[in-house]
Amino acid sequence: MDELNYEEMCQSIINELEDLERLTSRKKQEIKKLKEEEKEIKEIVKLSFPIKEEKEILEIEDNSFEEAIEFYLLNYRFLREGFTDNEIRSLLPRKTHPDYLNILLRLSLESIKEIREIKELLKEDNISINERKLCDNLISHEKRKIEYIRKSLLTKEENTLDVEQNNIILVPTLAGNIRIIDDLEHIPNDYYEGFKELINSIIDGSFKNVKMLKMDTSSPIFEVKAFKIRVVFARLNVNTFALITAFVKKSDTDKLYRESLLSKIKDFCLIEDKLKSNLLDSSFQEMNNSNVNELWNILSPSDIKIYRKENQ
């Protein structure tokens, strides 16, 4: 890519982002107006329970773009130098994602900002030859990411045959049970269809209403969510995710819920490195596949699924 075309592409992306920012601002004003109207309705009708349900749905829709950006930015920064097409493809949203275009534009801007910062560093007089070489490599790395995104945006349809599904690992408790299966035993099966959808969104890479949890952990912890239900997970490698827990969220201020979730995440952190080291172990793969089959049988007792994916 010559320098002229690169600069033109950067400016085009910036223009798109400025348009997006104006659109986002208008949407926020509309949401603010809706919330004000909702408040007036609350004061008039005094029906707390239904309104709480509507409020949670509104909040999921309102925050979903910002939360998705945070998730995909972490993925984007996760890419190593010399990444393959499959690796970057697995870290980007699918074309069916409702904010696909906006997310890719935001990721491109991240690379543009990184390149500008590196170029400013290169202007310093005291930079060594090795540091200059490192900076040149980083610029090439970011340009490769931009070029892949540019090609993705120019491709109208996604070839689903080329999109690898993600692997899932079911996290055990310290006692050796499978945490998410234990969780489901205490959850009414009315919610099972929703949990299936959330877990499948991790496998197919759509990550339904994904959000990063604000936890003091060495690795980022995320959740996918639908109305009242959550599945908490973490990334083990580029396309393998650990399912930590699943639950029905009853209240944002429920102290017991928060303490229970934190305890389960801490237990996962204790065995995270062991899980990563076992990913290529055939006996571990076989055991995990058996656990995943059991999970599907619980969620879909009349729909037998066989999980044959080899973990990578």
Coordinates of C-alpha atoms in Angstrom, one line a residue:
M1 CA 0.0 0.0 0.0
D2 CA 1.7 3.3 -1.0
E3 CA 1.8 6.2 1.4
L4 CA -0.7 8.3 -0.5
N5 CA -3.4 5.6 -0.6
Y6 CA -2.7 4.9 3.1
E7 CA -3.2 8.6 4.1
E8 CA -6.4 8.8 2.0
M9 CA -7.7 5.6 3.6
C10 CA -7.0 7.0 7.1
Q11 CA -8.8 10.2 6.3
S12 CA -11.8 8.3 4.9
I13 CA -12.0 6.2 8.1
I14 CA -11.8 9.4 10.3
N15 CA -14.6 11.0 8.3
E16 CA -16.7 7.9 8.8
L17 CA -16.0 8.0 12.5
E18 CA -17.0 11.6 12.7
D19 CA -20.3 10.8 11.0
L20 CA -20.7 8.0 13.5
E21 CA -20.0 10.2 16.4
R22 CA -22.7 12.7 15.2
L23 CA -25.2 9.8 14.8
T24 CA -24.3 8.4 18.2
S25 CA -24.9 11.8 19.8
R26 CA -28.4 12.0 18.2
K27 CA -29.2 8.5 19.4
K28 CA -28.1 9.4 22.9
Q29 CA -30.4 12.4 22.9
E30 CA -33.3 10.2 21.7
I31 CA -32.6 7.6 24.5
K32 CA -32.4 10.4 27.1
K33 CA -35.8 11.6 26.0
L34 CA -37.2 8.1 26.2
K35 CA -35.9 7.7 29.7
E36 CA -37.4 11.0 30.7
E37 CA -40.8 9.8 29.4
E38 CA -40.3 6.5 31.2
K39 CA -39.7 8.4 34.4
E40 CA -43.0 10.3 34.0
I41 CA -44.9 7.0 33.3
K42 CA -43.4 5.5 36.5
E43 CA -44.6 8.5 38.6
I44 CA -48.1 8.2 37.1
V45 CA -48.9 4.5 37.0
K46 CA -46.8 3.3 40.0
L47 CA -46.2 -0.2 38.4
S48 CA -42.7 -1.0 39.5
F49 CA -42.2 -4.6 38.3
P50 CA -43.0 -4.3 34.6
I51 CA -41.1 -1.1 34.4
K52 CA -38.0 -2.7 35.9
E53 CA -38.2 -5.3 33.2
E54 CA -38.5 -2.7 30.4
K55 CA -35.6 -0.7 32.0
E56 CA -33.2 -3.6 31.9
I57 CA -34.0 -4.3 28.2
L58 CA -33.5 -0.6 27.4
E59 CA -30.1 -0.6 29.3
I60 CA -28.9 -3.6 27.4
E61 CA -29.7 -1.9 24.1
D62 CA -28.3 1.5 25.2
N63 CA -24.9 0.1 26.4
S64 CA -24.4 -2.7 23.9
F65 CA -22.3 -0.8 21.4
E66 CA -19.9 0.7 24.0
E67 CA -19.5 -2.6 25.7
A68 CA -18.9 -4.5 22.4
I69 CA -16.3 -2.0 21.5
E70 CA -14.4 -2.6 24.7
F71 CA -14.5 -6.4 24.1
Y72 CA -13.3 -6.2 20.5
L73 CA -10.6 -3.7 21.3
L74 CA -9.1 -6.1 23.8
N75 CA -9.3 -8.8 21.1
Y76 CA -7.7 -6.5 18.6
R77 CA -4.8 -5.7 20.9
F78 CA -4.4 -9.4 21.5
L79 CA -3.2 -10.0 18.0
R80 CA 0.5 -11.0 17.8
E81 CA 2.9 -9.8 15.0
G82 CA 2.8 -12.1 12.0
F83 CA -0.9 -13.0 12.6
T84 CA -2.7 -15.2 10.1
D85 CA -6.0 -14.3 8.4
N86 CA -7.7 -16.9 10.5
E87 CA -6.4 -15.4 13.7
I88 CA -7.6 -11.8 12.9
R89 CA -10.9 -13.1 11.5
S90 CA -11.6 -15.0 14.7
L91 CA -11.1 -11.7 16.7
L92 CA -13.4 -9.6 14.7
P93 CA -17.2 -9.5 14.8
R94 CA -19.2 -11.5 12.2
K95 CA -20.7 -9.5 9.4
T96 CA -24.1 -10.3 10.8
H97 CA -23.3 -8.3 13.9
P98 CA -25.6 -5.2 14.0
D99 CA -22.7 -2.9 14.7
Y100 CA -20.2 -4.6 12.3
L101 CA -19.3 -1.5 10.3
N102 CA -19.0 0.8 13.3
I103 CA -16.9 -1.6 15.3
L104 CA -14.5 -2.2 12.4
L105 CA -14.1 1.6 11.8
R106 CA -13.4 2.0 15.5
L107 CA -10.7 -0.7 15.4
S108 CA -9.2 0.9 12.3
L109 CA -9.0 4.2 14.2
E110 CA -7.2 2.4 17.0
S111 CA -4.5 1.3 14.6
I112 CA -4.3 4.8 13.1
K113 CA -3.8 6.4 16.5
E114 CA -1.1 3.8 17.3
I115 CA 0.8 4.5 14.1
R116 CA 0.6 8.3 14.7
E117 CA 2.0 7.8 18.2
I118 CA 4.8 5.6 16.9
K119 CA 5.7 8.1 14.2
E120 CA 5.9 10.8 16.8
L121 CA 8.3 8.6 18.8
L122 CA 10.5 8.2 15.7
K123 CA 11.0 11.9 15.5
E124 CA 13.0 11.9 18.7
D125 CA 16.8 12.3 18.2
N126 CA 17.9 9.8 20.9
I127 CA 16.1 6.7 19.5
S128 CA 18.4 3.8 19.0
I129 CA 18.6 1.6 15.8
N130 CA 17.0 -1.3 17.6
E131 CA 14.2 0.9 18.9
R132 CA 13.6 2.3 15.4
K133 CA 13.5 -1.2 14.0
L134 CA 10.9 -2.2 16.6
C135 CA 8.8 0.8 15.8
D136 CA 8.9 0.0 12.1
N137 CA 7.7 -3.5 12.8
L138 CA 4.9 -2.2 14.9
I139 CA 3.8 0.2 12.2
S140 CA 3.8 -2.7 9.7
H141 CA 1.8 -4.7 12.2
E142 CA -0.9 -2.0 12.5
K143 CA -1.0 -1.4 8.8
R144 CA -1.6 -5.1 8.2
K145 CA -4.6 -4.9 10.6
I146 CA -6.0 -1.9 8.7
E147 CA -5.5 -3.6 5.4
Y148 CA -7.4 -6.7 6.5
I149 CA -10.2 -4.6 7.8
R150 CA -10.3 -2.6 4.6
K151 CA -10.7 -5.8 2.6
S152 CA -13.3 -7.1 5.0
L153 CA -15.4 -3.9 4.5
L154 CA -15.1 -4.2 0.7
T155 CA -16.3 -7.8 0.8
K156 CA -20.1 -7.8 0.8
E157 CA -20.7 -11.3 2.1
E158 CA -18.9 -13.5 4.6
N159 CA -18.0 -17.0 3.5
T160 CA -19.3 -19.0 6.5
L161 CA -17.2 -21.9 5.4
D162 CA -14.0 -19.8 6.1
V163 CA -15.2 -18.8 9.6
E164 CA -13.9 -21.1 12.3
Q165 CA -16.1 -21.7 15.2
N166 CA -14.7 -21.0 18.6
N167 CA -13.9 -23.8 21.1
I168 CA -15.5 -23.8 24.6
I169 CA -13.9 -25.2 27.7
L170 CA -16.2 -26.0 30.7
V171 CA -14.5 -24.8 33.8
P172 CA -14.4 -27.3 36.7
T173 CA -14.9 -26.4 40.4
L174 CA -12.0 -26.9 42.7
A175 CA -13.7 -30.1 43.7
G176 CA -13.7 -31.4 40.1
N177 CA -17.4 -30.8 39.2
I178 CA -18.3 -28.8 36.1
R179 CA -19.4 -25.4 37.3
I180 CA -21.8 -24.4 34.6
I181 CA -23.6 -27.8 34.9
D182 CA -23.9 -27.4 38.6
D183 CA -25.3 -23.9 38.0
L184 CA -28.0 -25.1 35.7
E185 CA -29.2 -27.7 38.2
H186 CA -30.5 -24.7 40.3
I187 CA -32.0 -22.8 37.4
P188 CA -35.6 -23.3 36.1
N189 CA -35.5 -25.0 32.6
D190 CA -37.6 -22.1 31.3
Y191 CA -34.3 -20.2 30.9
Y192 CA -32.5 -23.0 29.1
E193 CA -33.3 -21.9 25.6
G194 CA -31.8 -18.5 26.4
F195 CA -28.6 -20.0 27.8
K196 CA -28.3 -22.1 24.6
E197 CA -28.5 -18.9 22.6
L198 CA -25.8 -17.2 24.7
I199 CA -23.4 -20.1 24.6
N200 CA -23.9 -20.5 20.9
S201 CA -23.1 -16.8 20.4
I202 CA -19.7 -17.5 22.0
I203 CA -19.1 -20.5 19.7
D204 CA -20.2 -18.7 16.5
G205 CA -18.4 -15.5 17.5
S206 CA -21.4 -13.2 17.6
F207 CA -21.0 -12.7 21.4
K208 CA -24.6 -11.5 22.2
N209 CA -24.6 -8.3 24.2
V210 CA -21.0 -8.9 25.3
K211 CA -19.6 -6.9 28.3
M212 CA -16.3 -6.9 30.1
L213 CA -16.8 -7.2 33.9
K214 CA -14.9 -4.8 36.1
M215 CA -13.0 -7.3 38.1
D216 CA -9.5 -7.2 39.6
T217 CA -8.2 -10.2 37.7
S218 CA -5.0 -11.0 35.7
S219 CA -7.1 -11.8 32.6
P220 CA -10.2 -10.0 31.4
I221 CA -13.5 -11.6 32.3
F222 CA -16.6 -11.1 30.1
E223 CA -20.2 -12.0 30.0
V224 CA -22.8 -12.4 27.3
K225 CA -26.3 -11.5 28.3
A226 CA -30.0 -11.6 27.6
F227 CA -32.9 -10.5 29.7
K228 CA -32.2 -11.7 33.2
I229 CA -29.6 -14.3 32.2
R230 CA -25.8 -14.2 32.0
V231 CA -23.0 -16.5 30.9
V232 CA -19.5 -15.5 32.2
F233 CA -16.4 -16.5 30.2
A234 CA -12.7 -15.7 29.6
R235 CA -10.4 -16.2 26.6
L236 CA -7.8 -19.0 26.9
N237 CA -6.3 -18.5 23.4
V238 CA -7.2 -16.9 20.2
N239 CA -10.3 -19.0 19.6
T240 CA -10.8 -20.9 22.8
F241 CA -13.1 -19.6 25.6
A242 CA -13.6 -20.9 29.1
L243 CA -17.2 -20.9 30.3
I244 CA -17.0 -20.0 34.0
T245 CA -20.6 -19.8 35.2
A246 CA -24.2 -19.2 34.2
F247 CA -26.9 -17.5 36.3
V248 CA -30.1 -15.6 36.5
K249 CA -29.5 -12.0 37.5
K250 CA -32.2 -10.9 39.9
S251 CA -30.8 -7.6 41.1
D252 CA -27.8 -5.3 40.4
T253 CA -27.5 -4.6 44.1
D254 CA -27.8 -8.2 45.4
K255 CA -24.7 -8.6 47.7
L256 CA -25.0 -12.4 47.7
Y257 CA -25.0 -12.5 43.8
R258 CA -21.9 -10.3 43.7
E259 CA -20.0 -12.4 46.3
S260 CA -21.0 -15.6 44.6
L261 CA -19.9 -14.4 41.2
L262 CA -16.6 -13.1 42.5
S263 CA -15.9 -16.4 44.3
K264 CA -16.4 -18.4 41.1
I265 CA -14.2 -16.1 39.1
K266 CA -11.4 -16.3 41.7
D267 CA -11.7 -20.2 41.6
F268 CA -11.3 -20.0 37.8
C269 CA -8.2 -17.8 38.1
L270 CA -6.6 -20.4 40.3
I271 CA -6.7 -23.0 37.5
E272 CA -6.6 -20.7 34.5
D273 CA -2.9 -21.5 33.7
K274 CA -3.5 -25.2 34.1
L275 CA -6.5 -25.1 31.7
K276 CA -4.3 -23.3 29.1
S277 CA -1.5 -25.8 29.4
N278 CA -4.0 -28.7 28.9
L279 CA -5.6 -27.4 25.7
L280 CA -3.5 -29.7 23.4
D281 CA -3.7 -32.7 25.7
S282 CA -5.8 -35.4 24.0
S283 CA -7.3 -36.8 27.2
F284 CA -8.3 -33.4 28.4
Q285 CA -9.9 -32.7 25.0
E286 CA -11.9 -36.0 25.2
M287 CA -13.1 -35.2 28.8
N288 CA -14.1 -31.7 27.8
N289 CA -16.0 -32.9 24.7
S290 CA -17.9 -35.3 27.0
N291 CA -18.7 -32.5 29.4
V292 CA -19.9 -30.3 26.5
N293 CA -22.1 -33.1 25.2
E294 CA -23.6 -33.4 28.7
L295 CA -24.2 -29.6 28.8
W296 CA -26.1 -29.7 25.4
N297 CA -28.1 -32.7 26.6
I298 CA -29.2 -30.8 29.7
L299 CA -30.1 -27.7 27.7
S300 CA -31.7 -29.7 24.8
P301 CA -32.7 -33.1 26.2
S302 CA -34.7 -33.9 23.0
D303 CA -32.1 -32.6 20.6
I304 CA -29.0 -34.7 20.9
K305 CA -25.8 -32.9 19.9
I306 CA -22.3 -34.4 19.4
Y307 CA -19.4 -32.1 20.1
R308 CA -16.5 -33.2 18.0
K309 CA -14.4 -30.1 17.8
E310 CA -10.7 -30.5 18.6
N311 CA -9.5 -27.8 20.9
Q312 CA -6.6 -25.7 19.7

